mmCIF file with all atom_site columns, C-alpha atoms in Angstrom:
data_model
loop_
_atom_site.group_PDB
_atom_site.id
_atom_site.type_symbol
_atom_site.label_atom_id
_atom_site.label_alt_id
_atom_site.label_comp_id
_atom_site.label_asym_id
_atom_site.label_entity_id
_atom_site.label_seq_id
_atom_site.pdbx_PDB_ins_code
_atom_site.Cartn_x
_atom_site.Cartn_y
_atom_site.Cartn_z
_atom_site.occupancy
_atom_site.B_iso_or_equiv
_atom_site.pdbx_formal_charge
_atom_site.auth_seq_id
_atom_site.auth_comp_id
_atom_site.auth_asym_id
_atom_site.auth_atom_id
_atom_site.pdbx_PDB_model_num
ATOM 1   C CA . UNK A 1 1   ? 64.728 -6.189  26.445 1.00 0.00 ? 591 UNK A CA 1
ATOM 2   C CA . UNK A 1 2   ? 64.103 -9.468  28.050 1.00 0.00 ? 592 UNK A CA 1
ATOM 3   C CA . UNK A 1 3   ? 61.138 -8.304  29.338 1.00 0.00 ? 593 UNK A CA 1
ATOM 4   C CA . UNK A 1 4   ? 57.064 -9.086  28.384 1.00 0.00 ? 594 UNK A CA 1
ATOM 5   C CA . UNK A 1 5   ? 54.428 -7.053  27.720 1.00 0.00 ? 595 UNK A CA 1
ATOM 6   C CA . UNK A 1 6   ? 51.232 -6.182  29.724 1.00 0.00 ? 596 UNK A CA 1
ATOM 7   C CA . UNK A 1 7   ? 47.860 -5.057  28.481 1.00 0.00 ? 597 UNK A CA 1
ATOM 8   C CA . UNK A 1 8   ? 46.323 -2.709  29.151 1.00 0.00 ? 598 UNK A CA 1
ATOM 9   C CA . UNK A 1 9   ? 49.016 -0.378  30.676 1.00 0.00 ? 599 UNK A CA 1
ATOM 10  C CA . UNK A 1 10  ? 46.219 1.301   32.769 1.00 0.00 ? 600 UNK A CA 1
ATOM 11  C CA . UNK A 1 11  ? 42.640 0.290   33.268 1.00 0.00 ? 601 UNK A CA 1
ATOM 12  C CA . UNK A 1 12  ? 39.920 1.981   35.562 1.00 0.00 ? 602 UNK A CA 1
ATOM 13  C CA . UNK A 1 13  ? 36.545 0.298   36.273 1.00 0.00 ? 603 UNK A CA 1
ATOM 14  C CA . UNK A 1 14  ? 33.692 0.678   38.950 1.00 0.00 ? 604 UNK A CA 1
ATOM 15  C CA . UNK A 1 15  ? 33.606 -1.190  41.958 1.00 0.00 ? 605 UNK A CA 1
ATOM 16  C CA . UNK A 1 16  ? 31.604 -4.325  41.582 1.00 0.00 ? 606 UNK A CA 1
ATOM 17  C CA . UNK A 1 17  ? 33.493 -4.860  37.689 1.00 0.00 ? 607 UNK A CA 1
ATOM 18  C CA . UNK A 1 18  ? 35.575 -7.656  36.860 1.00 0.00 ? 608 UNK A CA 1
ATOM 19  C CA . UNK A 1 19  ? 39.458 -6.504  35.658 1.00 0.00 ? 609 UNK A CA 1
ATOM 20  C CA . UNK A 1 20  ? 41.213 -8.368  33.232 1.00 0.00 ? 610 UNK A CA 1
ATOM 21  C CA . UNK A 1 21  ? 44.994 -7.982  32.813 1.00 0.00 ? 611 UNK A CA 1
ATOM 22  C CA . UNK A 1 22  ? 47.060 -9.906  29.984 1.00 0.00 ? 612 UNK A CA 1
ATOM 23  C CA . UNK A 1 23  ? 50.561 -10.864 29.484 1.00 0.00 ? 613 UNK A CA 1
ATOM 24  C CA . UNK A 1 24  ? 52.797 -11.954 27.076 1.00 0.00 ? 614 UNK A CA 1
ATOM 25  C CA . UNK A 1 25  ? 56.152 -13.102 27.384 1.00 0.00 ? 615 UNK A CA 1
ATOM 26  C CA . UNK A 1 26  ? 59.153 -14.452 25.334 1.00 0.00 ? 616 UNK A CA 1
ATOM 27  C CA . UNK A 1 27  ? 60.865 -17.490 26.039 1.00 0.00 ? 617 UNK A CA 1
ATOM 28  C CA . UNK A 1 28  ? 59.658 -21.137 27.192 1.00 0.00 ? 618 UNK A CA 1
ATOM 29  C CA . UNK A 1 29  ? 58.991 -20.812 31.305 1.00 0.00 ? 619 UNK A CA 1
ATOM 30  C CA . UNK A 1 30  ? 58.313 -23.469 33.936 1.00 0.00 ? 620 UNK A CA 1
ATOM 31  C CA . UNK A 1 31  ? 55.954 -21.301 35.393 1.00 0.00 ? 621 UNK A CA 1
ATOM 32  C CA . UNK A 1 32  ? 54.278 -17.714 35.319 1.00 0.00 ? 622 UNK A CA 1
ATOM 33  C CA . UNK A 1 33  ? 53.623 -15.269 38.824 1.00 0.00 ? 623 UNK A CA 1
ATOM 34  C CA . UNK A 1 34  ? 51.584 -12.656 39.390 1.00 0.00 ? 624 UNK A CA 1
ATOM 35  C CA . UNK A 1 35  ? 52.559 -9.890  42.007 1.00 0.00 ? 625 UNK A CA 1
ATOM 36  C CA . UNK A 1 36  ? 50.807 -6.763  43.268 1.00 0.00 ? 626 UNK A CA 1
ATOM 37  C CA . UNK A 1 37  ? 52.428 -3.520  44.006 1.00 0.00 ? 627 UNK A CA 1
ATOM 38  C CA . UNK A 1 38  ? 50.694 -1.105  46.212 1.00 0.00 ? 628 UNK A CA 1
ATOM 39  C CA . UNK A 1 39  ? 51.670 2.864   45.345 1.00 0.00 ? 629 UNK A CA 1
ATOM 40  C CA . UNK A 1 40  ? 55.006 2.967   47.015 1.00 0.00 ? 630 UNK A CA 1
ATOM 41  C CA . UNK A 1 41  ? 55.528 -0.506  48.445 1.00 0.00 ? 631 UNK A CA 1
ATOM 42  C CA . UNK A 1 42  ? 57.098 -3.620  47.534 1.00 0.00 ? 632 UNK A CA 1
ATOM 43  C CA . UNK A 1 43  ? 55.762 -6.376  45.379 1.00 0.00 ? 633 UNK A CA 1
ATOM 44  C CA . UNK A 1 44  ? 53.448 -9.016  46.982 1.00 0.00 ? 634 UNK A CA 1
ATOM 45  C CA . UNK A 1 45  ? 53.043 -12.406 45.372 1.00 0.00 ? 635 UNK A CA 1
ATOM 46  C CA . UNK A 1 46  ? 49.447 -13.202 44.446 1.00 0.00 ? 636 UNK A CA 1
ATOM 47  C CA . UNK A 1 47  ? 49.518 -16.497 42.055 1.00 0.00 ? 637 UNK A CA 1
ATOM 48  C CA . UNK A 1 48  ? 51.799 -18.951 40.559 1.00 0.00 ? 638 UNK A CA 1
ATOM 49  C CA . UNK A 1 49  ? 50.584 -21.003 37.685 1.00 0.00 ? 639 UNK A CA 1
ATOM 50  C CA . UNK A 1 50  ? 52.746 -24.112 36.002 1.00 0.00 ? 640 UNK A CA 1
ATOM 51  C CA . UNK A 1 51  ? 53.346 -24.543 32.548 1.00 0.00 ? 641 UNK A CA 1
ATOM 52  C CA . UNK A 1 52  ? 51.370 -27.362 32.588 1.00 0.00 ? 642 UNK A CA 1
ATOM 53  C CA . UNK A 1 53  ? 48.286 -26.018 33.825 1.00 0.00 ? 643 UNK A CA 1
ATOM 54  C CA . UNK A 1 54  ? 45.760 -23.856 31.723 1.00 0.00 ? 644 UNK A CA 1
ATOM 55  C CA . UNK A 1 55  ? 43.823 -22.448 34.800 1.00 0.00 ? 645 UNK A CA 1
ATOM 56  C CA . UNK A 1 56  ? 44.318 -21.650 38.552 1.00 0.00 ? 646 UNK A CA 1
ATOM 57  C CA . UNK A 1 57  ? 41.872 -19.974 40.878 1.00 0.00 ? 647 UNK A CA 1
ATOM 58  C CA . UNK A 1 58  ? 42.584 -18.312 43.983 1.00 0.00 ? 648 UNK A CA 1
ATOM 59  C CA . UNK A 1 59  ? 39.697 -16.588 45.903 1.00 0.00 ? 649 UNK A CA 1
ATOM 60  C CA . UNK A 1 60  ? 39.040 -13.625 43.388 1.00 0.00 ? 650 UNK A CA 1
ATOM 61  C CA . UNK A 1 61  ? 41.559 -14.266 41.512 1.00 0.00 ? 651 UNK A CA 1
ATOM 62  C CA . UNK A 1 62  ? 41.563 -16.415 37.977 1.00 0.00 ? 652 UNK A CA 1
ATOM 63  C CA . UNK A 1 63  ? 44.650 -16.996 36.210 1.00 0.00 ? 653 UNK A CA 1
ATOM 64  C CA . UNK A 1 64  ? 45.070 -18.654 32.959 1.00 0.00 ? 654 UNK A CA 1
ATOM 65  C CA . UNK A 1 65  ? 48.034 -19.275 30.716 1.00 0.00 ? 655 UNK A CA 1
ATOM 66  C CA . UNK A 1 66  ? 48.274 -20.396 27.187 1.00 0.00 ? 656 UNK A CA 1
ATOM 67  C CA . UNK A 1 67  ? 51.894 -21.493 26.361 1.00 0.00 ? 657 UNK A CA 1
ATOM 68  C CA . UNK A 1 68  ? 51.423 -21.791 22.415 1.00 0.00 ? 658 UNK A CA 1
ATOM 69  C CA . UNK A 1 69  ? 50.526 -18.392 22.545 1.00 0.00 ? 659 UNK A CA 1
ATOM 70  C CA . UNK A 1 70  ? 53.087 -17.664 25.280 1.00 0.00 ? 660 UNK A CA 1
ATOM 71  C CA . UNK A 1 71  ? 50.039 -15.432 27.036 1.00 0.00 ? 661 UNK A CA 1
ATOM 72  C CA . UNK A 1 72  ? 48.817 -15.038 30.342 1.00 0.00 ? 662 UNK A CA 1
ATOM 73  C CA . UNK A 1 73  ? 45.737 -13.284 31.810 1.00 0.00 ? 663 UNK A CA 1
ATOM 74  C CA . UNK A 1 74  ? 44.550 -12.193 35.525 1.00 0.00 ? 664 UNK A CA 1
ATOM 75  C CA . UNK A 1 75  ? 40.881 -11.860 36.258 1.00 0.00 ? 665 UNK A CA 1
ATOM 76  C CA . UNK A 1 76  ? 39.958 -10.053 39.553 1.00 0.00 ? 666 UNK A CA 1
ATOM 77  C CA . UNK A 1 77  ? 36.249 -10.802 39.910 1.00 0.00 ? 667 UNK A CA 1
ATOM 78  C CA . UNK A 1 78  ? 33.868 -8.466  41.707 1.00 0.00 ? 668 UNK A CA 1
ATOM 79  C CA . UNK A 1 79  ? 36.581 -5.783  42.375 1.00 0.00 ? 669 UNK A CA 1
ATOM 80  C CA . UNK A 1 80  ? 37.148 -3.710  45.372 1.00 0.00 ? 670 UNK A CA 1
ATOM 81  C CA . UNK A 1 81  ? 38.548 -0.397  45.570 1.00 0.00 ? 671 UNK A CA 1
ATOM 82  C CA . UNK A 1 82  ? 40.936 -1.937  47.801 1.00 0.00 ? 672 UNK A CA 1
ATOM 83  C CA . UNK A 1 83  ? 42.374 -3.739  44.695 1.00 0.00 ? 673 UNK A CA 1
ATOM 84  C CA . UNK A 1 84  ? 43.821 -0.422  43.475 1.00 0.00 ? 674 UNK A CA 1
ATOM 85  C CA . UNK A 1 85  ? 47.441 -1.120  42.650 1.00 0.00 ? 675 UNK A CA 1
ATOM 86  C CA . UNK A 1 86  ? 49.708 -2.120  39.942 1.00 0.00 ? 676 UNK A CA 1
ATOM 87  C CA . UNK A 1 87  ? 49.689 -5.536  38.671 1.00 0.00 ? 677 UNK A CA 1
ATOM 88  C CA . UNK A 1 88  ? 52.881 -7.693  37.633 1.00 0.00 ? 678 UNK A CA 1
ATOM 89  C CA . UNK A 1 89  ? 53.495 -10.781 35.545 1.00 0.00 ? 679 UNK A CA 1
ATOM 90  C CA . UNK A 1 90  ? 56.647 -12.571 35.815 1.00 0.00 ? 680 UNK A CA 1
ATOM 91  C CA . UNK A 1 91  ? 57.982 -15.167 33.751 1.00 0.00 ? 681 UNK A CA 1
ATOM 92  C CA . UNK A 1 92  ? 60.300 -18.002 35.587 1.00 0.00 ? 682 UNK A CA 1
ATOM 93  C CA . UNK A 1 93  ? 63.877 -18.211 33.617 1.00 0.00 ? 683 UNK A CA 1
ATOM 94  C CA . UNK A 1 94  ? 66.544 -20.574 35.224 1.00 0.00 ? 684 UNK A CA 1
ATOM 95  C CA . UNK A 1 95  ? 67.259 -18.888 38.663 1.00 0.00 ? 685 UNK A CA 1
ATOM 96  C CA . UNK A 1 96  ? 65.246 -15.454 37.585 1.00 0.00 ? 686 UNK A CA 1
ATOM 97  C CA . UNK A 1 97  ? 62.208 -13.945 36.857 1.00 0.00 ? 687 UNK A CA 1
ATOM 98  C CA . UNK A 1 98  ? 61.242 -11.708 34.235 1.00 0.00 ? 688 UNK A CA 1
ATOM 99  C CA . UNK A 1 99  ? 58.900 -9.196  35.091 1.00 0.00 ? 689 UNK A CA 1
ATOM 100 C CA . UNK A 1 100 ? 56.452 -7.254  32.587 1.00 0.00 ? 690 UNK A CA 1
ATOM 101 C CA . UNK A 1 101 ? 55.860 -3.628  32.590 1.00 0.00 ? 691 UNK A CA 1
ATOM 102 C CA . UNK A 1 102 ? 52.703 -3.600  34.594 1.00 0.00 ? 692 UNK A CA 1
ATOM 103 C CA . UNK A 1 103 ? 48.837 -3.191  34.452 1.00 0.00 ? 693 UNK A CA 1
ATOM 104 C CA . UNK A 1 104 ? 47.815 0.123   36.836 1.00 0.00 ? 694 UNK A CA 1
ATOM 105 C CA . UNK A 1 105 ? 44.716 -0.658  37.971 1.00 0.00 ? 695 UNK A CA 1
ATOM 106 C CA . UNK A 1 106 ? 42.344 1.892   39.313 1.00 0.00 ? 696 UNK A CA 1
ATOM 107 C CA . UNK A 1 107 ? 38.835 0.603   41.062 1.00 0.00 ? 697 UNK A CA 1
ATOM 108 C CA . UNK A 1 108 ? 36.389 3.706   41.875 1.00 0.00 ? 698 UNK A CA 1
ATOM 109 C CA . UNK A 1 109 ? 33.738 3.235   44.542 1.00 0.00 ? 699 UNK A CA 1
ATOM 110 C CA . UNK B 2 1   ? 60.157 -12.445 61.387 1.00 0.00 ? 392 UNK B CA 1
ATOM 111 C CA . UNK B 2 2   ? 60.651 -9.313  59.958 1.00 0.00 ? 393 UNK B CA 1
ATOM 112 C CA . UNK B 2 3   ? 60.973 -10.498 56.253 1.00 0.00 ? 394 UNK B CA 1
ATOM 113 C CA . UNK B 2 4   ? 62.989 -8.799  53.998 1.00 0.00 ? 395 UNK B CA 1
ATOM 114 C CA . UNK B 2 5   ? 64.765 -5.188  55.284 1.00 0.00 ? 396 UNK B CA 1
ATOM 115 C CA . UNK B 2 6   ? 66.155 -2.578  52.940 1.00 0.00 ? 397 UNK B CA 1
ATOM 116 C CA . UNK B 2 7   ? 68.544 0.394   54.519 1.00 0.00 ? 398 UNK B CA 1
ATOM 117 C CA . UNK B 2 8   ? 68.266 3.283   53.690 1.00 0.00 ? 399 UNK B CA 1
ATOM 118 C CA . UNK B 2 9   ? 64.283 3.868   52.690 1.00 0.00 ? 400 UNK B CA 1
ATOM 119 C CA . UNK B 2 10  ? 65.866 7.446   50.963 1.00 0.00 ? 401 UNK B CA 1
ATOM 120 C CA . UNK B 2 11  ? 68.896 8.532   50.138 1.00 0.00 ? 402 UNK B CA 1
ATOM 121 C CA . UNK B 2 12  ? 70.174 11.423  47.755 1.00 0.00 ? 403 UNK B CA 1
ATOM 122 C CA . UNK B 2 13  ? 73.483 11.464  46.264 1.00 0.00 ? 404 UNK B CA 1
ATOM 123 C CA . UNK B 2 14  ? 75.760 14.119  44.239 1.00 0.00 ? 405 UNK B CA 1
ATOM 124 C CA . UNK B 2 15  ? 76.984 12.873  40.686 1.00 0.00 ? 406 UNK B CA 1
ATOM 125 C CA . UNK B 2 16  ? 80.208 10.614  41.437 1.00 0.00 ? 407 UNK B CA 1
ATOM 126 C CA . UNK B 2 17  ? 79.571 9.878   45.161 1.00 0.00 ? 408 UNK B CA 1
ATOM 127 C CA . UNK B 2 18  ? 79.346 6.298   45.880 1.00 0.00 ? 409 UNK B CA 1
ATOM 128 C CA . UNK B 2 19  ? 76.711 4.096   48.749 1.00 0.00 ? 410 UNK B CA 1
ATOM 129 C CA . UNK B 2 20  ? 76.063 1.315   49.419 1.00 0.00 ? 411 UNK B CA 1
ATOM 130 C CA . UNK B 2 21  ? 72.415 -0.690  50.007 1.00 0.00 ? 412 UNK B CA 1
ATOM 131 C CA . UNK B 2 22  ? 71.927 -3.173  52.272 1.00 0.00 ? 413 UNK B CA 1
ATOM 132 C CA . UNK B 2 23  ? 69.359 -6.082  52.224 1.00 0.00 ? 414 UNK B CA 1
ATOM 133 C CA . UNK B 2 24  ? 68.431 -8.482  54.828 1.00 0.00 ? 415 UNK B CA 1
ATOM 134 C CA . UNK B 2 25  ? 66.348 -11.534 55.258 1.00 0.00 ? 416 UNK B CA 1
ATOM 135 C CA . UNK B 2 26  ? 65.516 -13.476 58.000 1.00 0.00 ? 417 UNK B CA 1
ATOM 136 C CA . UNK B 2 27  ? 64.083 -16.507 56.111 1.00 0.00 ? 418 UNK B CA 1
ATOM 137 C CA . UNK B 2 28  ? 66.797 -18.138 55.501 1.00 0.00 ? 419 UNK B CA 1
ATOM 138 C CA . UNK B 2 29  ? 66.704 -17.707 51.685 1.00 0.00 ? 420 UNK B CA 1
ATOM 139 C CA . UNK B 2 30  ? 69.097 -19.144 49.021 1.00 0.00 ? 421 UNK B CA 1
ATOM 140 C CA . UNK B 2 31  ? 68.087 -16.491 46.686 1.00 0.00 ? 422 UNK B CA 1
ATOM 141 C CA . UNK B 2 32  ? 68.435 -12.721 46.776 1.00 0.00 ? 423 UNK B CA 1
ATOM 142 C CA . UNK B 2 33  ? 68.103 -10.136 44.267 1.00 0.00 ? 424 UNK B CA 1
ATOM 143 C CA . UNK B 2 34  ? 68.503 -6.553  43.435 1.00 0.00 ? 425 UNK B CA 1
ATOM 144 C CA . UNK B 2 35  ? 66.056 -4.805  41.404 1.00 0.00 ? 426 UNK B CA 1
ATOM 145 C CA . UNK B 2 36  ? 65.310 -1.191  39.837 1.00 0.00 ? 427 UNK B CA 1
ATOM 146 C CA . UNK B 2 37  ? 61.922 -0.179  38.882 1.00 0.00 ? 428 UNK B CA 1
ATOM 147 C CA . UNK B 2 38  ? 61.838 3.070   36.356 1.00 0.00 ? 429 UNK B CA 1
ATOM 148 C CA . UNK B 2 39  ? 58.489 4.646   35.602 1.00 0.00 ? 430 UNK B CA 1
ATOM 149 C CA . UNK B 2 40  ? 56.906 2.747   32.771 1.00 0.00 ? 431 UNK B CA 1
ATOM 150 C CA . UNK B 2 41  ? 59.399 0.062   33.056 1.00 0.00 ? 432 UNK B CA 1
ATOM 151 C CA . UNK B 2 42  ? 58.526 -2.316  35.187 1.00 0.00 ? 433 UNK B CA 1
ATOM 152 C CA . UNK B 2 43  ? 61.273 -4.309  37.573 1.00 0.00 ? 434 UNK B CA 1
ATOM 153 C CA . UNK B 2 44  ? 64.699 -4.773  36.070 1.00 0.00 ? 435 UNK B CA 1
ATOM 154 C CA . UNK B 2 45  ? 67.062 -7.408  37.799 1.00 0.00 ? 436 UNK B CA 1
ATOM 155 C CA . UNK B 2 46  ? 70.489 -5.608  38.306 1.00 0.00 ? 437 UNK B CA 1
ATOM 156 C CA . UNK B 2 47  ? 72.633 -8.632  40.191 1.00 0.00 ? 438 UNK B CA 1
ATOM 157 C CA . UNK B 2 48  ? 71.365 -11.731 41.932 1.00 0.00 ? 439 UNK B CA 1
ATOM 158 C CA . UNK B 2 49  ? 73.063 -14.261 44.179 1.00 0.00 ? 440 UNK B CA 1
ATOM 159 C CA . UNK B 2 50  ? 72.102 -18.109 44.337 1.00 0.00 ? 441 UNK B CA 1
ATOM 160 C CA . UNK B 2 51  ? 73.787 -18.574 47.659 1.00 0.00 ? 442 UNK B CA 1
ATOM 161 C CA . UNK B 2 52  ? 76.430 -17.208 50.041 1.00 0.00 ? 443 UNK B CA 1
ATOM 162 C CA . UNK B 2 53  ? 79.624 -16.313 48.176 1.00 0.00 ? 444 UNK B CA 1
ATOM 163 C CA . UNK B 2 54  ? 77.874 -16.303 44.801 1.00 0.00 ? 445 UNK B CA 1
ATOM 164 C CA . UNK B 2 55  ? 77.011 -13.448 42.498 1.00 0.00 ? 446 UNK B CA 1
ATOM 165 C CA . UNK B 2 56  ? 75.427 -13.238 39.124 1.00 0.00 ? 447 UNK B CA 1
ATOM 166 C CA . UNK B 2 57  ? 74.737 -10.283 36.622 1.00 0.00 ? 448 UNK B CA 1
ATOM 167 C CA . UNK B 2 58  ? 71.161 -9.556  35.503 1.00 0.00 ? 449 UNK B CA 1
ATOM 168 C CA . UNK B 2 59  ? 69.635 -7.448  32.711 1.00 0.00 ? 450 UNK B CA 1
ATOM 169 C CA . UNK B 2 60  ? 71.035 -4.173  33.712 1.00 0.00 ? 451 UNK B CA 1
ATOM 170 C CA . UNK B 2 61  ? 74.463 -4.764  35.818 1.00 0.00 ? 452 UNK B CA 1
ATOM 171 C CA . UNK B 2 62  ? 76.535 -1.691  34.893 1.00 0.00 ? 453 UNK B CA 1
ATOM 172 C CA . UNK B 2 63  ? 77.692 0.372   37.307 1.00 0.00 ? 454 UNK B CA 1
ATOM 173 C CA . UNK B 2 64  ? 76.816 -1.755  39.969 1.00 0.00 ? 455 UNK B CA 1
ATOM 174 C CA . UNK B 2 65  ? 78.502 -4.093  42.415 1.00 0.00 ? 456 UNK B CA 1
ATOM 175 C CA . UNK B 2 66  ? 77.041 -6.633  44.942 1.00 0.00 ? 457 UNK B CA 1
ATOM 176 C CA . UNK B 2 67  ? 78.405 -8.968  47.484 1.00 0.00 ? 458 UNK B CA 1
ATOM 177 C CA . UNK B 2 68  ? 77.058 -11.670 49.270 1.00 0.00 ? 459 UNK B CA 1
ATOM 178 C CA . UNK B 2 69  ? 79.616 -12.336 52.269 1.00 0.00 ? 460 UNK B CA 1
ATOM 179 C CA . UNK B 2 70  ? 76.859 -13.552 54.548 1.00 0.00 ? 461 UNK B CA 1
ATOM 180 C CA . UNK B 2 71  ? 73.543 -15.836 53.619 1.00 0.00 ? 462 UNK B CA 1
ATOM 181 C CA . UNK B 2 72  ? 71.270 -13.229 55.092 1.00 0.00 ? 463 UNK B CA 1
ATOM 182 C CA . UNK B 2 73  ? 72.713 -10.229 53.731 1.00 0.00 ? 464 UNK B CA 1
ATOM 183 C CA . UNK B 2 74  ? 72.872 -8.682  49.971 1.00 0.00 ? 465 UNK B CA 1
ATOM 184 C CA . UNK B 2 75  ? 74.754 -5.574  49.399 1.00 0.00 ? 466 UNK B CA 1
ATOM 185 C CA . UNK B 2 76  ? 74.228 -3.250  46.397 1.00 0.00 ? 467 UNK B CA 1
ATOM 186 C CA . UNK B 2 77  ? 77.396 -0.797  45.787 1.00 0.00 ? 468 UNK B CA 1
ATOM 187 C CA . UNK B 2 78  ? 77.352 2.264   43.426 1.00 0.00 ? 469 UNK B CA 1
ATOM 188 C CA . UNK B 2 79  ? 81.133 3.000   43.217 1.00 0.00 ? 470 UNK B CA 1
ATOM 189 C CA . UNK B 2 80  ? 80.463 6.383   40.966 1.00 0.00 ? 471 UNK B CA 1
ATOM 190 C CA . UNK B 2 81  ? 76.645 7.425   41.144 1.00 0.00 ? 472 UNK B CA 1
ATOM 191 C CA . UNK B 2 82  ? 75.044 8.672   37.901 1.00 0.00 ? 473 UNK B CA 1
ATOM 192 C CA . UNK B 2 83  ? 71.822 10.904  37.271 1.00 0.00 ? 474 UNK B CA 1
ATOM 193 C CA . UNK B 2 84  ? 70.866 7.488   35.317 1.00 0.00 ? 475 UNK B CA 1
ATOM 194 C CA . UNK B 2 85  ? 71.294 5.592   38.577 1.00 0.00 ? 476 UNK B CA 1
ATOM 195 C CA . UNK B 2 86  ? 68.059 7.508   39.901 1.00 0.00 ? 477 UNK B CA 1
ATOM 196 C CA . UNK B 2 87  ? 65.455 5.069   40.830 1.00 0.00 ? 478 UNK B CA 1
ATOM 197 C CA . UNK B 2 88  ? 63.748 2.966   43.247 1.00 0.00 ? 479 UNK B CA 1
ATOM 198 C CA . UNK B 2 89  ? 65.649 -0.283  44.159 1.00 0.00 ? 480 UNK B CA 1
ATOM 199 C CA . UNK B 2 90  ? 64.199 -3.400  45.454 1.00 0.00 ? 481 UNK B CA 1
ATOM 200 C CA . UNK B 2 91  ? 65.685 -6.489  47.174 1.00 0.00 ? 482 UNK B CA 1
ATOM 201 C CA . UNK B 2 92  ? 63.994 -9.842  46.926 1.00 0.00 ? 483 UNK B CA 1
ATOM 202 C CA . UNK B 2 93  ? 64.516 -12.994 48.171 1.00 0.00 ? 484 UNK B CA 1
ATOM 203 C CA . UNK B 2 94  ? 63.385 -16.604 47.324 1.00 0.00 ? 485 UNK B CA 1
ATOM 204 C CA . UNK B 2 95  ? 63.887 -20.070 48.701 1.00 0.00 ? 486 UNK B CA 1
ATOM 205 C CA . UNK B 2 96  ? 64.986 -21.892 45.730 1.00 0.00 ? 487 UNK B CA 1
ATOM 206 C CA . UNK B 2 97  ? 65.087 -20.550 42.143 1.00 0.00 ? 488 UNK B CA 1
ATOM 207 C CA . UNK B 2 98  ? 61.819 -19.400 40.261 1.00 0.00 ? 489 UNK B CA 1
ATOM 208 C CA . UNK B 2 99  ? 61.682 -22.665 37.833 1.00 0.00 ? 490 UNK B CA 1
ATOM 209 C CA . UNK B 2 100 ? 61.424 -24.974 40.968 1.00 0.00 ? 491 UNK B CA 1
ATOM 210 C CA . UNK B 2 101 ? 57.839 -22.491 41.810 1.00 0.00 ? 492 UNK B CA 1
ATOM 211 C CA . UNK B 2 102 ? 59.232 -20.264 44.663 1.00 0.00 ? 493 UNK B CA 1
ATOM 212 C CA . UNK B 2 103 ? 57.495 -17.152 44.907 1.00 0.00 ? 494 UNK B CA 1
ATOM 213 C CA . UNK B 2 104 ? 59.931 -13.894 45.628 1.00 0.00 ? 495 UNK B CA 1
ATOM 214 C CA . UNK B 2 105 ? 59.468 -11.988 49.062 1.00 0.00 ? 496 UNK B CA 1
ATOM 215 C CA . UNK B 2 106 ? 60.242 -8.216  48.609 1.00 0.00 ? 497 UNK B CA 1
ATOM 216 C CA . UNK B 2 107 ? 61.315 -5.557  50.660 1.00 0.00 ? 498 UNK B CA 1
ATOM 217 C CA . UNK B 2 108 ? 59.826 -2.175  50.705 1.00 0.00 ? 499 UNK B CA 1
ATOM 218 C CA . UNK B 2 109 ? 62.508 -0.315  48.453 1.00 0.00 ? 500 UNK B CA 1
ATOM 219 C CA . UNK B 2 110 ? 65.200 2.086   48.742 1.00 0.00 ? 501 UNK B CA 1
ATOM 220 C CA . UNK B 2 111 ? 64.140 5.291   46.611 1.00 0.00 ? 502 UNK B CA 1
ATOM 221 C CA . UNK B 2 112 ? 67.260 7.316   45.262 1.00 0.00 ? 503 UNK B CA 1
ATOM 222 C CA . UNK B 2 113 ? 68.154 10.379  43.671 1.00 0.00 ? 504 UNK B CA 1
ATOM 223 C CA . UNK B 2 114 ? 71.536 11.493  42.380 1.00 0.00 ? 505 UNK B CA 1
ATOM 224 C CA . UNK B 2 115 ? 71.553 15.114  41.267 1.00 0.00 ? 506 UNK B CA 1
#
């Protein structure tokens, strides 16, 4: 399979806590993207980090990329119940994105 | 702008029947994609297109065909449906290829059940 791995598969936290999701991929990439999927809906793009970047921030999101380890992490700070969703990393490969299997995040109020 | 739309939203087929899923985008995007999503499997690419009149195979193309006769539409066909094709199908579009740092825009999905 070309897919990457995401860890953990499921994560349950309390509102206000931070959530960290990890992603590993298999090939060299130009960039890595993170997407969110609410239950029963399509995916929505969250943030993109290029291969020459190590860290990027967007609001409560912080993404890191370690190309030597072929891994990335997504941190959501001060989580809210509305952050409950599945989160997917996607590695760019030519004309395609290769998606990980996702982390299911549950934020309890 | 409607973004990316998919027709139909739900469909139930019997084994051996055929159907076509329609994806339409109004953003003038060059790239379009068809994915399937199964529990615990993430998204897997079926076929994609880098422009009008072009198509290419993805990770799981067997049992599917596609056409991109118009830039705004990308059709996914199942000629003889099998229970293994029961899945949620997502269409996506993008202005350019992901290696040029472009994101993909997703439709709402089509839930297909093959009995």
